[in-house]
mmCIF file of C-alpha atoms and ligand atoms in Angstrom:
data_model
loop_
_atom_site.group_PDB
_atom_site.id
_atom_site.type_symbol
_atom_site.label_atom_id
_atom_site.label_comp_id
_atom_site.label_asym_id
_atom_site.label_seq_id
_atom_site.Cartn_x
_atom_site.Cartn_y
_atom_site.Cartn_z
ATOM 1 C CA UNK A 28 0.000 0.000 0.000
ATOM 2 C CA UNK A 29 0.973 3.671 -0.786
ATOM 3 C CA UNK A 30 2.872 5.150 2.363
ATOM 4 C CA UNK A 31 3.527 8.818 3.238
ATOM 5 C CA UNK A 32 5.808 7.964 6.569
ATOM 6 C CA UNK A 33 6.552 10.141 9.570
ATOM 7 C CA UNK A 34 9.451 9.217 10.338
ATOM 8 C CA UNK A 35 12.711 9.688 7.733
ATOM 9 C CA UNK A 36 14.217 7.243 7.206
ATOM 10 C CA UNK A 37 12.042 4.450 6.701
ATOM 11 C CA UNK A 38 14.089 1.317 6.595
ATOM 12 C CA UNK A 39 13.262 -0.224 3.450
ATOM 13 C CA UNK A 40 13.415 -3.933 4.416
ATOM 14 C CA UNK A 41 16.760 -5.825 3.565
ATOM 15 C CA UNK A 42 17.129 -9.728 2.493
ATOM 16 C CA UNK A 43 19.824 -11.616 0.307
ATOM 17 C CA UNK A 44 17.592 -10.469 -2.377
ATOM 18 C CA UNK A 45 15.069 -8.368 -3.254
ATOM 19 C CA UNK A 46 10.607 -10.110 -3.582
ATOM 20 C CA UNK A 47 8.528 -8.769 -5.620
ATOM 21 C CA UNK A 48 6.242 -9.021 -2.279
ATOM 22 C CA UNK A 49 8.792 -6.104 -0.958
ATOM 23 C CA UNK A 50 7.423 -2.295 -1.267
ATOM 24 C CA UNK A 51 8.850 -0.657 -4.261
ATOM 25 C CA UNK A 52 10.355 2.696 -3.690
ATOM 26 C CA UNK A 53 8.767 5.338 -6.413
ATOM 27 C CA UNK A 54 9.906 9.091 -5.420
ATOM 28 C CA UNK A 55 9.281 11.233 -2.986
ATOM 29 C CA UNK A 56 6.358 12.779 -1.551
ATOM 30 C CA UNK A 57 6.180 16.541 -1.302
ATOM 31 C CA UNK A 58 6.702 16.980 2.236
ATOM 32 C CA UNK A 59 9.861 14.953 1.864
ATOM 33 C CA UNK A 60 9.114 11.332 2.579
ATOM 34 C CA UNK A 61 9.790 8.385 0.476
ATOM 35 C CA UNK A 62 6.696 6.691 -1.406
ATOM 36 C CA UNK A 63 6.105 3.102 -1.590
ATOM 37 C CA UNK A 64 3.844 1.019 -3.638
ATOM 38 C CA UNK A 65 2.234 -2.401 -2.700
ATOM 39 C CA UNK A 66 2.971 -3.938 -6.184
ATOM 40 C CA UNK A 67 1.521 -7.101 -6.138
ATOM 41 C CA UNK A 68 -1.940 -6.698 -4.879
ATOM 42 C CA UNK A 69 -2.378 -3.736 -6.915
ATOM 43 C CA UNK A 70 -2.958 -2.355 -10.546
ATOM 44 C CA UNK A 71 -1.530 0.488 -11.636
ATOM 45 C CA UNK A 72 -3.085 3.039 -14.125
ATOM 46 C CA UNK A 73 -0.614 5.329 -14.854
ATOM 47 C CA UNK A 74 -2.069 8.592 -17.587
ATOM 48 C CA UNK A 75 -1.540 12.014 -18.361
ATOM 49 C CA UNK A 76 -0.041 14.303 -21.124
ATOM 50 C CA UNK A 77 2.544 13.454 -23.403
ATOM 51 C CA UNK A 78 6.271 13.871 -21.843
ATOM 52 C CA UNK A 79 4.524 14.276 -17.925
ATOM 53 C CA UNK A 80 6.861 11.160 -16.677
ATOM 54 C CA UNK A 81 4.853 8.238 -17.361
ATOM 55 C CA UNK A 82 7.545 5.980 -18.313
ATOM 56 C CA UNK A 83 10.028 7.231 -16.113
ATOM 57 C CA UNK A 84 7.732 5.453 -13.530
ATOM 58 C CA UNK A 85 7.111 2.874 -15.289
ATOM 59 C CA UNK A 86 11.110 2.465 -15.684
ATOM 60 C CA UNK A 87 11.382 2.658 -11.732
ATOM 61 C CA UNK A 88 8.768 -0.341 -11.468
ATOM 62 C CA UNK A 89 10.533 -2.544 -13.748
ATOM 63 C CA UNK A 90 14.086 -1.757 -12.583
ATOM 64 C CA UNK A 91 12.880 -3.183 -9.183
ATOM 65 C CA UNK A 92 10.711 -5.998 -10.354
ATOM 66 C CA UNK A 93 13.812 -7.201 -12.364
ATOM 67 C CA UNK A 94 16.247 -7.001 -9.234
ATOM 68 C CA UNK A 95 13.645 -9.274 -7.385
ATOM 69 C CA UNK A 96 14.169 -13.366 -7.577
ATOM 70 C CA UNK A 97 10.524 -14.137 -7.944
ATOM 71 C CA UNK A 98 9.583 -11.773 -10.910
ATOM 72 C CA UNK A 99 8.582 -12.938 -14.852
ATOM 73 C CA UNK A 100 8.243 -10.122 -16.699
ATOM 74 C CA UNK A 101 5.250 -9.694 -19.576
ATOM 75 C CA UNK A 102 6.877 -6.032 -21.408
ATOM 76 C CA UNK A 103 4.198 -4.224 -23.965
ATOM 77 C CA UNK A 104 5.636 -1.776 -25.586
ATOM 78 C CA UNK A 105 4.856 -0.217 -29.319
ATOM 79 C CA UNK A 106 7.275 2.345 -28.893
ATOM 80 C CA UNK A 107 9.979 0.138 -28.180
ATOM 81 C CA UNK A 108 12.459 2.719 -26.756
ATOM 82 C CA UNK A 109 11.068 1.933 -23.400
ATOM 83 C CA UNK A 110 10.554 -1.017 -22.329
ATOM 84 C CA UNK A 111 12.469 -2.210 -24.960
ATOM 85 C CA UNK A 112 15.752 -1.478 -22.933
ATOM 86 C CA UNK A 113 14.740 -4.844 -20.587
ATOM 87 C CA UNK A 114 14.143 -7.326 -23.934
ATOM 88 C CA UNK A 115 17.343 -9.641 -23.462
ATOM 89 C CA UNK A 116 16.649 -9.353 -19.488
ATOM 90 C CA UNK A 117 12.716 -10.121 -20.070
ATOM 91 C CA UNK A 118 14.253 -13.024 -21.890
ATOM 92 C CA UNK A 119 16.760 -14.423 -20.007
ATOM 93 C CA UNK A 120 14.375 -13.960 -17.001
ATOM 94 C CA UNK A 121 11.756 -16.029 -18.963
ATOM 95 C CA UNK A 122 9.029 -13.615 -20.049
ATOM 96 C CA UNK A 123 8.352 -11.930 -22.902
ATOM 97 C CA UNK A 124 8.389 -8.917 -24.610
ATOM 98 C CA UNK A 125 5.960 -7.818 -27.316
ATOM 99 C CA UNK A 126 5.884 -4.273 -29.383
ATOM 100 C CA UNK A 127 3.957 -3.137 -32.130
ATOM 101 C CA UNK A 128 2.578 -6.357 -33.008
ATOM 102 C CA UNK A 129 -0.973 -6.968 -31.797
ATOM 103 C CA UNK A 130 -1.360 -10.392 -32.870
ATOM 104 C CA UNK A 131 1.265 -11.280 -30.604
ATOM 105 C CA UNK A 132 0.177 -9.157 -27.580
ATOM 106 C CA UNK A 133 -3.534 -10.938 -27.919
ATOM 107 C CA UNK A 134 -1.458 -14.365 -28.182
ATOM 108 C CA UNK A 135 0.277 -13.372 -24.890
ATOM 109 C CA UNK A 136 -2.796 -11.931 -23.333
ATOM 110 C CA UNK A 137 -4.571 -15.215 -23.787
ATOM 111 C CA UNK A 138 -1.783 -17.565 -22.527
ATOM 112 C CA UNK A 139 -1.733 -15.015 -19.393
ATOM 113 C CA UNK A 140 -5.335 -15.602 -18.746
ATOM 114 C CA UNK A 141 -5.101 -19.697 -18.991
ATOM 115 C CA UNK A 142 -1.825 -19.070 -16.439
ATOM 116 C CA UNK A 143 -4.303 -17.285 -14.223
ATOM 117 C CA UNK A 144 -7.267 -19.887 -14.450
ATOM 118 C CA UNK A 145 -4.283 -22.273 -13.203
ATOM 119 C CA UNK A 146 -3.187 -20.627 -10.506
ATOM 120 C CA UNK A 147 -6.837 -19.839 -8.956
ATOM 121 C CA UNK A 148 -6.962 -23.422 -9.495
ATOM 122 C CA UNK A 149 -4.260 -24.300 -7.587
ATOM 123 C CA UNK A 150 -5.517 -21.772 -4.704
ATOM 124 C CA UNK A 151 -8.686 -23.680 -4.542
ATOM 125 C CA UNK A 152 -7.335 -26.947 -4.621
ATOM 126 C CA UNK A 153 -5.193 -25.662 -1.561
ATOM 127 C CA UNK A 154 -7.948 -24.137 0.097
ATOM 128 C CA UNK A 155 -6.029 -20.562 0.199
ATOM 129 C CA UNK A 156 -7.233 -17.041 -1.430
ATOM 130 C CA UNK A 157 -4.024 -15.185 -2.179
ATOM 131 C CA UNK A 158 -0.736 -16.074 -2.852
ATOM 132 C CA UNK A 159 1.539 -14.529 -0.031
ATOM 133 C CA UNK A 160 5.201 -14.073 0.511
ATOM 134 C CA UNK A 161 7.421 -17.095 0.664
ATOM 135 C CA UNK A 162 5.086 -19.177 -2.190
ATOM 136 C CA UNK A 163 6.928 -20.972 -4.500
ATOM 137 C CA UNK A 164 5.225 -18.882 -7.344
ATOM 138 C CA UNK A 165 6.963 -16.071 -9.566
ATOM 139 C CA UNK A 166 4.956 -13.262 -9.886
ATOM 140 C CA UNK A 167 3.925 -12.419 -13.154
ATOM 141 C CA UNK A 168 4.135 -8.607 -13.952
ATOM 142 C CA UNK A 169 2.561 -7.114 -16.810
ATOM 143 C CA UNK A 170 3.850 -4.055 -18.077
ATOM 144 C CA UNK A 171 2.113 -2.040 -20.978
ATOM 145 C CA UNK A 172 3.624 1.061 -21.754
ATOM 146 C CA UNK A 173 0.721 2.964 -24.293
ATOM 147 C CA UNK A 174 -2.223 0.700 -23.870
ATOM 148 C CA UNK A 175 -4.284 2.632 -26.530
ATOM 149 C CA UNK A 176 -2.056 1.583 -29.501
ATOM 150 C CA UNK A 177 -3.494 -1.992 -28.587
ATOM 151 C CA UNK A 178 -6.734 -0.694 -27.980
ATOM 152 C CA UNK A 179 -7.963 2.134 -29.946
ATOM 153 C CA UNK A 180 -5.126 2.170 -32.656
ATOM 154 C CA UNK A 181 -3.693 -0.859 -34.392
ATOM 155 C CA UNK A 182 -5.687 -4.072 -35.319
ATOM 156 C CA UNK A 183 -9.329 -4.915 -36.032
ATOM 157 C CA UNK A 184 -12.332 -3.381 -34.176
ATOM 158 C CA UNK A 185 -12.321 -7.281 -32.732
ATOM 159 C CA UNK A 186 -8.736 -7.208 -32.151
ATOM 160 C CA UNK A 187 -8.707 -4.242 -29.772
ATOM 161 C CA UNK A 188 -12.000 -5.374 -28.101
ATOM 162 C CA UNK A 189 -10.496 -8.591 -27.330
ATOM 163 C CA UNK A 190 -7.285 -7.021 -26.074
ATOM 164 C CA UNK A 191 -9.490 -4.719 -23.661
ATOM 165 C CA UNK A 192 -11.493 -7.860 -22.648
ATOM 166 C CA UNK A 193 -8.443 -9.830 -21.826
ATOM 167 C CA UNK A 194 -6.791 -6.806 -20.041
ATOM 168 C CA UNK A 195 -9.840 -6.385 -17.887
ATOM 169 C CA UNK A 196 -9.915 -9.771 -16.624
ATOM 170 C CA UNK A 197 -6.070 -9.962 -15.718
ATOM 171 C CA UNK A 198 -6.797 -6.632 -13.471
ATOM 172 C CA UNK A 199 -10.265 -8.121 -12.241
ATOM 173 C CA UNK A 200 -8.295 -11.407 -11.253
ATOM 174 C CA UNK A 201 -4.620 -10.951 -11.399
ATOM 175 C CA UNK A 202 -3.819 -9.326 -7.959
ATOM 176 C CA UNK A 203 -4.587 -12.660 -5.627
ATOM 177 C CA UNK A 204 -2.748 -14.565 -8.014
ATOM 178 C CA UNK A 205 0.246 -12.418 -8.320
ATOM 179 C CA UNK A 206 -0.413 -11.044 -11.870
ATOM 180 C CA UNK A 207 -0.540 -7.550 -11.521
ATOM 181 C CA UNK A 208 -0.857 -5.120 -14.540
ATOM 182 C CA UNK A 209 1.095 -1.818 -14.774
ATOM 183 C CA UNK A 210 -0.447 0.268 -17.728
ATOM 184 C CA UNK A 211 0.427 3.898 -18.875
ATOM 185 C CA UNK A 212 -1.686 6.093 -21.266
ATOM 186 C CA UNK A 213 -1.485 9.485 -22.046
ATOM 187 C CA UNK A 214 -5.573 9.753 -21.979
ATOM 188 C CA UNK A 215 -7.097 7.446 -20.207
ATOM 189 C CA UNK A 216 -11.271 8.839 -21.872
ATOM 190 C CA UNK A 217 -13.756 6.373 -22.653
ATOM 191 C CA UNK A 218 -12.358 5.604 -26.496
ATOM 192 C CA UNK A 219 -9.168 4.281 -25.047
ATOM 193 C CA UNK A 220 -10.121 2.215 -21.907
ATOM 194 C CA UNK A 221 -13.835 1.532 -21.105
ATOM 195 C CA UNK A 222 -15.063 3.033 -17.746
ATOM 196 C CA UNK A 223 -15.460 -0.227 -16.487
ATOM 197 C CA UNK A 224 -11.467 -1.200 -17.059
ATOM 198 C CA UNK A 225 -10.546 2.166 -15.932
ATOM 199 C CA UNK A 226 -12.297 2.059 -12.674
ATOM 200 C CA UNK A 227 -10.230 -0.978 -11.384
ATOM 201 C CA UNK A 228 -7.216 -0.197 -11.712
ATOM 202 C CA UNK A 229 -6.796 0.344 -7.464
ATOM 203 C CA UNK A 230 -3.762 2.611 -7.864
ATOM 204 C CA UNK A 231 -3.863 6.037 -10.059
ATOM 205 C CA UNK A 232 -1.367 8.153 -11.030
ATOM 206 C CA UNK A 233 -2.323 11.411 -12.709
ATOM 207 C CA UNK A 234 1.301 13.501 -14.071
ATOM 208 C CA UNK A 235 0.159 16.427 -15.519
ATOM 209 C CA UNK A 236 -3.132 17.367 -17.440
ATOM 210 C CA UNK A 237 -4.561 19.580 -20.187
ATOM 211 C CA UNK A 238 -7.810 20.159 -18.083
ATOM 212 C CA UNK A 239 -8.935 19.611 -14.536
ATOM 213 C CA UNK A 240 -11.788 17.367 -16.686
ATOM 214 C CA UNK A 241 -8.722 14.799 -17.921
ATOM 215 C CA UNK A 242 -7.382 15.108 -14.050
ATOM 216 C CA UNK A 243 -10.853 13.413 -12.526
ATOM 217 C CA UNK A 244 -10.457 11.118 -15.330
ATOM 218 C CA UNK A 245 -7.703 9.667 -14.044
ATOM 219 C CA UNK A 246 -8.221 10.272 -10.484
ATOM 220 C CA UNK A 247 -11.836 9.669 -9.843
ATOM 221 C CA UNK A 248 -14.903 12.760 -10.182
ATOM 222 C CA UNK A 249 -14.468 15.557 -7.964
ATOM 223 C CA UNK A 250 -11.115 15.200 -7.130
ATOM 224 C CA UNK A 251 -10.279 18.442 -9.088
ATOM 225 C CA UNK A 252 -12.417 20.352 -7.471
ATOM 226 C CA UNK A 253 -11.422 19.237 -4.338
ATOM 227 C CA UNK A 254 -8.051 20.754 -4.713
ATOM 228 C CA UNK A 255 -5.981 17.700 -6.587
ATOM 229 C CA UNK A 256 -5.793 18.827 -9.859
ATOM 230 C CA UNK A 257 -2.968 17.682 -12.298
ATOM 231 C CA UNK A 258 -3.693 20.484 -14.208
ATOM 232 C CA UNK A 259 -1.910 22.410 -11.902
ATOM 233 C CA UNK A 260 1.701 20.517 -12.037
ATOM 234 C CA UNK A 261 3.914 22.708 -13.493
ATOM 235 C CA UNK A 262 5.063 21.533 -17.456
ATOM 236 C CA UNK A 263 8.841 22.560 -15.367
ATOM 237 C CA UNK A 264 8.356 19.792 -13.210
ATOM 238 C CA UNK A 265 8.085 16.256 -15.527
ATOM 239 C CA UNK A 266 7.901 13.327 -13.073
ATOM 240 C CA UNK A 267 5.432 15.229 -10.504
ATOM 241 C CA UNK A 268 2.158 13.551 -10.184
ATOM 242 C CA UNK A 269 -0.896 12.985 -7.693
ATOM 243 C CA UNK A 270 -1.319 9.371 -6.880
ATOM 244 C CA UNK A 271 -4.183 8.066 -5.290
ATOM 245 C CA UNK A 272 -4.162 4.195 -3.631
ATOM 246 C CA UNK A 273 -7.696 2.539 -2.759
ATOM 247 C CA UNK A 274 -10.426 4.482 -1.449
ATOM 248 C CA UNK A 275 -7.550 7.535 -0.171
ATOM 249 C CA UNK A 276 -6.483 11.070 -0.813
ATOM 250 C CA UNK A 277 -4.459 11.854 -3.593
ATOM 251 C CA UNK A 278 -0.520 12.468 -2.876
ATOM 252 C CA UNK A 279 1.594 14.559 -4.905
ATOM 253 C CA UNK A 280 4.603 12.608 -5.482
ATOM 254 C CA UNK A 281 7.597 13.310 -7.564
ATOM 255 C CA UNK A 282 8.860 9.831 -9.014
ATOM 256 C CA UNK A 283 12.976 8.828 -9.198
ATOM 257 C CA UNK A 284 14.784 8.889 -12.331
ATOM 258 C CA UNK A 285 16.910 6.465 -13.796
ATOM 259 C CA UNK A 286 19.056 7.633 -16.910
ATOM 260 C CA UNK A 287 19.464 5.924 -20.190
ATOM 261 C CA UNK A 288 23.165 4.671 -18.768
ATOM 262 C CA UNK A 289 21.726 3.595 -15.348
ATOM 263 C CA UNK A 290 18.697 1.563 -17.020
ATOM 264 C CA UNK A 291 21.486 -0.199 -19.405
ATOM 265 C CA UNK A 292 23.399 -0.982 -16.623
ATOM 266 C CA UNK A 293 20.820 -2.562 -14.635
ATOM 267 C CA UNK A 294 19.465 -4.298 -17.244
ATOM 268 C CA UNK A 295 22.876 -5.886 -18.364
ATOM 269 C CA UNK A 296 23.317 -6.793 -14.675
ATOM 270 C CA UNK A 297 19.975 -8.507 -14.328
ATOM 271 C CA UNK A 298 20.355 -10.335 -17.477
ATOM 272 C CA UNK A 299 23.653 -11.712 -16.944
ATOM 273 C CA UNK A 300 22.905 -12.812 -13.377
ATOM 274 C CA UNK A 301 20.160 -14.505 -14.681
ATOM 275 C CA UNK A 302 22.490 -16.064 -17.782
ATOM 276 C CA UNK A 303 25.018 -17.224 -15.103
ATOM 277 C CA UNK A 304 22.790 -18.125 -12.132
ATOM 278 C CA UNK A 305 23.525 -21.999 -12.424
ATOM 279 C CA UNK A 306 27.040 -21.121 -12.455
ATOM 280 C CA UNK A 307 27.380 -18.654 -9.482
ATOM 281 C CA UNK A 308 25.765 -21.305 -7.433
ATOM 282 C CA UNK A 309 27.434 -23.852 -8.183
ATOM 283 C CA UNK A 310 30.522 -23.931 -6.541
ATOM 284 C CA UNK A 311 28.241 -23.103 -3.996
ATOM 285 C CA UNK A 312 26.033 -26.038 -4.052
ATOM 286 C CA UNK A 313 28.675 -28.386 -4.145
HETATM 287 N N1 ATP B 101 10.861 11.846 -12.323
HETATM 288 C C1 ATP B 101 11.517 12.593 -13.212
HETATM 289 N N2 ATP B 101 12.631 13.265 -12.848
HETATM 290 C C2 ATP B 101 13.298 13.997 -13.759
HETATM 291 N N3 ATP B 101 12.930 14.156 -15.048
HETATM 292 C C3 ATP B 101 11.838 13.508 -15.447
HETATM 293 C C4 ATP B 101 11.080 12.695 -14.564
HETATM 294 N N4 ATP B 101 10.033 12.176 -15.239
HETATM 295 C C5 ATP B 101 10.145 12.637 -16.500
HETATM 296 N N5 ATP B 101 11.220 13.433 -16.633
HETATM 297 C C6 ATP B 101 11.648 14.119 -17.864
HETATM 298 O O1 ATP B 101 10.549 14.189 -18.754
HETATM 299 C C7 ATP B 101 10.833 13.451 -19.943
HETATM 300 C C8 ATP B 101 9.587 12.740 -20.417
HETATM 301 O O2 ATP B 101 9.229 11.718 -19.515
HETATM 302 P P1 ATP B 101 8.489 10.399 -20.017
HETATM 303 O O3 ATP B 101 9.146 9.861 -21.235
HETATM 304 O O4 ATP B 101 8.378 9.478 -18.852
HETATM 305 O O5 ATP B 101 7.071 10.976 -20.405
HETATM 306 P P2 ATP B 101 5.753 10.199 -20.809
HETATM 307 O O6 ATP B 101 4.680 10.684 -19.926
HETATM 308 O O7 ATP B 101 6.019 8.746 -20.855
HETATM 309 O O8 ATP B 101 5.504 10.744 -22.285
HETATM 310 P P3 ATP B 101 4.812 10.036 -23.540
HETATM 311 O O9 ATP B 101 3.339 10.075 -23.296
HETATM 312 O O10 ATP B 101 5.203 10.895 -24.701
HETATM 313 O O11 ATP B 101 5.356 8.650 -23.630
HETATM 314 C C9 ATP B 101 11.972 12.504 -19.566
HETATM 315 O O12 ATP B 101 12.760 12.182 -20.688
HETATM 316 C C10 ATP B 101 12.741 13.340 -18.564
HETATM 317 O O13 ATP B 101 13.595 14.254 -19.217
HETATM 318 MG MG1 MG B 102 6.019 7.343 -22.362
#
């Protein structure tokens, strides 16, 4: 769950490795604290106006997720340049990355969703609702970076209706089984994600806006008018955005930023750990 803390600083907890069951550190808030998210429980919708910072969160996610031993990675990405960076790490981690290629984002999409019906399975058969830390599972991030190229501008009318069907069911019934969808759009209005998908995402995060209208899009009615308007983030400030968990208040909260050289390096790090792993341990296991 999103935290504004008291106290600085908050220990952010420590093991051999990182879980995707750990809190992921996203910015700062604007009185100074660190902000968390809950990944794995949640959705994230993540909107607002071209060049507001979208990605640059959605970098910050993934840079964690990938440092974590339990994490598969599912990368969407048309415009490649994003997402993109993590393809031989999404690889050599075992997941998959798709860009501007519908077909295979609804092949992916559909695999996801059998995955899912097996894991509830398993739950049931176990006689358990959630998945918690210390399962032998991997959870299975999904990552789309510009969700309305799947569904409002490539492909068939079918096509994208299917892709918003199949999207709408992983964030109805991904969180308990550790499938949680991360999806950025710069609009998030009714001809790019139905009301209905919109509205269940749990977390929001609104960077900056054209009108206070496109703010309680993303946010939820009234919020503008309440005085948490992304309209009012400055253009000077890219990365600043209100972010609202669950039922709460919104939270301005300026994310971290991870540069073109830092992404590469992490990324070449995660995938050659992963490359190597059997070797590391095994002088080790012997
Ligand atoms: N948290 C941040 N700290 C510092 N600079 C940032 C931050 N977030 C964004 N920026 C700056 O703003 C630029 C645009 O950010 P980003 O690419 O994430 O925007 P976007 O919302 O994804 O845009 P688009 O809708 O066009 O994809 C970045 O290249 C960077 O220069
Ligand atoms: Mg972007």
């Amino acid at each position: 769950m999103f935290t504004a803390p008291t106290d600085l600083p908050m220990p952010v907890p420590g093991a051999p490795s990182m879980s995707m069951f750990d809190p992921v550190f996203i910015g700062i808030t604007e009185s100074g604290h660190p902000a968390y998210l809950d990944l794995v429980y949640h959705n994230l919708l993540d909107a607002g106006e071209p060049g507001g910072g979208k990605s640059v969160l959605m970098q910050n996610l993934v840079g964690h997720a990938f440092l974590c031993h339990d994490f598969t990675p599912v990368l969407l990405d048309p415009k490649w340049v994003e997402l993109g960076m993590w393809m031989q790490a999404a690889e050599a981690a075992g997941g998959i990355f798709v860009g501007p290629d519908i077909d295979k984002g609804l092949r992916v999409l559909r695999r996801l969703q059998k995955v899912m019906d097996r894991r509830y399975a398993w739950l049931v058969a176990h006689g358990r609702r959630k998945f918690v830390p210390g399962d032998a599972i991997n959870v299975i991030g999904v990552f789309i970076d510009e969700l309305a190229y799947y569904t409002a501008t490539t492909g068939t009318p079918e096509q994208q209706k299917e892709f918003i069907a199949l999207v709408r069911d992983l964030v109805a019934r991904g969180r308990a089984c550790a499938m949680p969808v991360i999806a950025a759009t710069q609009r998030p209005s009714v001809d790019i994600i139905p009301t209905s998908l919109r509205d269940l995402f749990g977390y929001r995060a609104a960077f900056r806006c054209t009108t206070p209208n496109s703010s309680d899009i993303i946010l939820g009615h009234g919020w503008a008018s309440a005085g948490f308007n992304a309209q009012a983030i400055s253009p000077q400030t890219p990365g600043v955005f209100y972010l609202i968990a669950e039922g709460g208040t919104p939270h301005l909260v300026k994310a971290a930023y991870l540069t073109d050289e830092q992404i590469h390096r992490l990324a070449h790090y995660v995938t050659w750990i992963r490359r190597h792993g059997d070797q590391v341990s095994a002088p080790l296991a012997a």
